[in-house]
Amino acid sequence: MGVSTSSAKSVSPLAAWLFSSIGKKTVVAVTGIFLVLFVCGHLLGNLTFFLGPDIINSYAKHLRDLGPFLWVIRAGLLAILVLHIFFTVSLWKENHAARPEKYVVKNHVKATIFSRTMRLSGLIVFAFVIFHILHYTARTIDPAFQHYETDLHGEMVHNVYKMMVVGFSVPWVSAIYIVSLGLLAFHLSHGIASLFQTLGLSNKQLRPRFEFAGRALAWLLFLGFTSIPVAVLLGVGREALK
Amino acid sequence: MNFHLKVWRQKASNAPGKLESYEAKNIPAEASFLEMLDIVNDDLVAKGQEPIAFDHDCREGICGMCSAVINGVPHGKDRGVGTTCQLYMRKFQDGETITIEPFRAGSFPIIRDLSTNRAAFDRIIQAGGFISERSGSAPEANSVPIPKTIADEAMDAAACIGCGACVAACPNSSAMLFVSAKVNHLNLLPQGKPEKHRRVLGMVKQMDAEGFGNCSNYYECEAVCPAHVPASFITSMNREYTVAAARKSAGATG
């Protein structure tokens, strides 16, 4: 292979760490923590849907009222997502190159369906995030969403509640959300426990607990998020359509 | 017992290879997998054909030389207890088709057929898998106290025979289980402490330079490891690597 045991060029220890196999994985794990925390916060906000139109509409108004600070949060999230994807792609390219000739027969002994589908689930979730932003944030998929307004304590605000009910009343839209959220749960079923291993925070005794807790959180998030499209399809919030 | 074999045949590192079919006839149930290949090779030689090249040495599970991916699992570990040499033909069904491939990784070039060059592991060891100790008469063994739990853990890591099954099993061809076993084996013990940080930095750097893939925590490695090295050593190596890199960035000596 012609590999030398010493490298001629000297790089700063920090750069050497960042671009080592372990450094890159650490970036993916740390950005993963932020993304999981964001998803948890997002769910808590969404669940105000069940508290009625006024609660979720005022929650949405408070978010909008953050003004420039909202854009700081958005930019931060985007940067985290970009780092997560950039380092994953870089790791994947190396992993792919590490086995130029594939096995004719390969059987897995321990790898789970979740760990083996990380790239696929990640890519689909990424595509879903774009769709979701166009759907409910930019509101370009159904431009009518732009004009949903309601009276909240004497102030005209965007009617998020009505937008969600109208959006999820379309079965194929709800189907996209449910399938994509299922893939997010797949991704997190491996990802959450995996980040503790990568960050060196696990050990033989803790690993099964992290695996259980990670999977439990992943599927609780799935149940929480999908409860809204399912509820809308079952008729919740129909009065908002009048 | 009789078996249908599909064996990877490849004349040289850069020659194309393919699976060839062979019949293994009248194999005793108590034959090891390597003995089965010996019998098949005797038959091939008698017919004037080229025997199947495969790696082997001690044939008692301690040297780490034998390899082969059997029905898609390194060392056939899903049926056996350890290495290919410790896998017995009674674990297979009479008349079964068995596919035999070499350990596959860009860092383990195929020499011929099932035989691979795993010298990349030797270069990783050279990058830090040792302790610097004065030579001369052996010191009194009990003069350095080591807690039993630490000694046990170091022994679990030291059990690694460096066969490379972890790389062969890993979907990413990552060598993390091997490297973490060697790092932890020495870093846990007082004798290895002085070079602790340099060791982990050096060995990980060499591992990356050899072109092994990155760990995705599939845990296929620990499932096939004939020495039962747990992947918990990978998590400690991740931690030690980052600590050592931080110390080096901060200019700490060691």
Short mmCIF file of C-alpha atoms in Angstrom, two decimals, chain A residues 15 35 39 59 67 71 73 76 87 90 92 121 124 135 158 162 176 192 194 206 215 236 240:
data_model
loop_
_atom_site.label_atom_id
_atom_site.label_comp_id
_atom_site.label_asym_id
_atom_site.label_seq_id
_atom_site.Cartn_x
_atom_site.Cartn_y
_atom_site.Cartn_z
CA ALA A 15 -6.74 20.42 12.75
CA LEU A 35 -30.37 18.41 16.29
CA VAL A 39 -36.40 18.06 17.47
CA TYR A 59 -46.86 30.26 20.65
CA GLY A 67 -37.43 38.86 15.11
CA TRP A 71 -32.84 34.34 12.28
CA ILE A 73 -31.37 30.50 15.71
CA GLY A 76 -27.23 28.30 13.85
CA PHE A 87 -18.67 15.40 7.97
CA SER A 90 -16.65 12.88 4.22
CA TRP A 92 -18.92 7.94 4.07
CA SER A 121 -32.90 7.52 6.49
CA ILE A 124 -34.86 11.06 3.17
CA HIS A 135 -44.84 23.60 3.33
CA HIS A 158 -51.19 34.06 11.38
CA LYS A 162 -55.95 26.30 10.63
CA ILE A 176 -45.35 11.97 3.66
CA ILE A 192 -28.84 8.68 19.89
CA SER A 194 -24.34 5.86 18.94
CA LEU A 206 -24.11 1.75 30.04
CA ARG A 215 -34.71 3.88 20.85
CA VAL A 236 -59.72 16.91 15.24
CA ALA A 240 -61.19 25.54 12.07
#
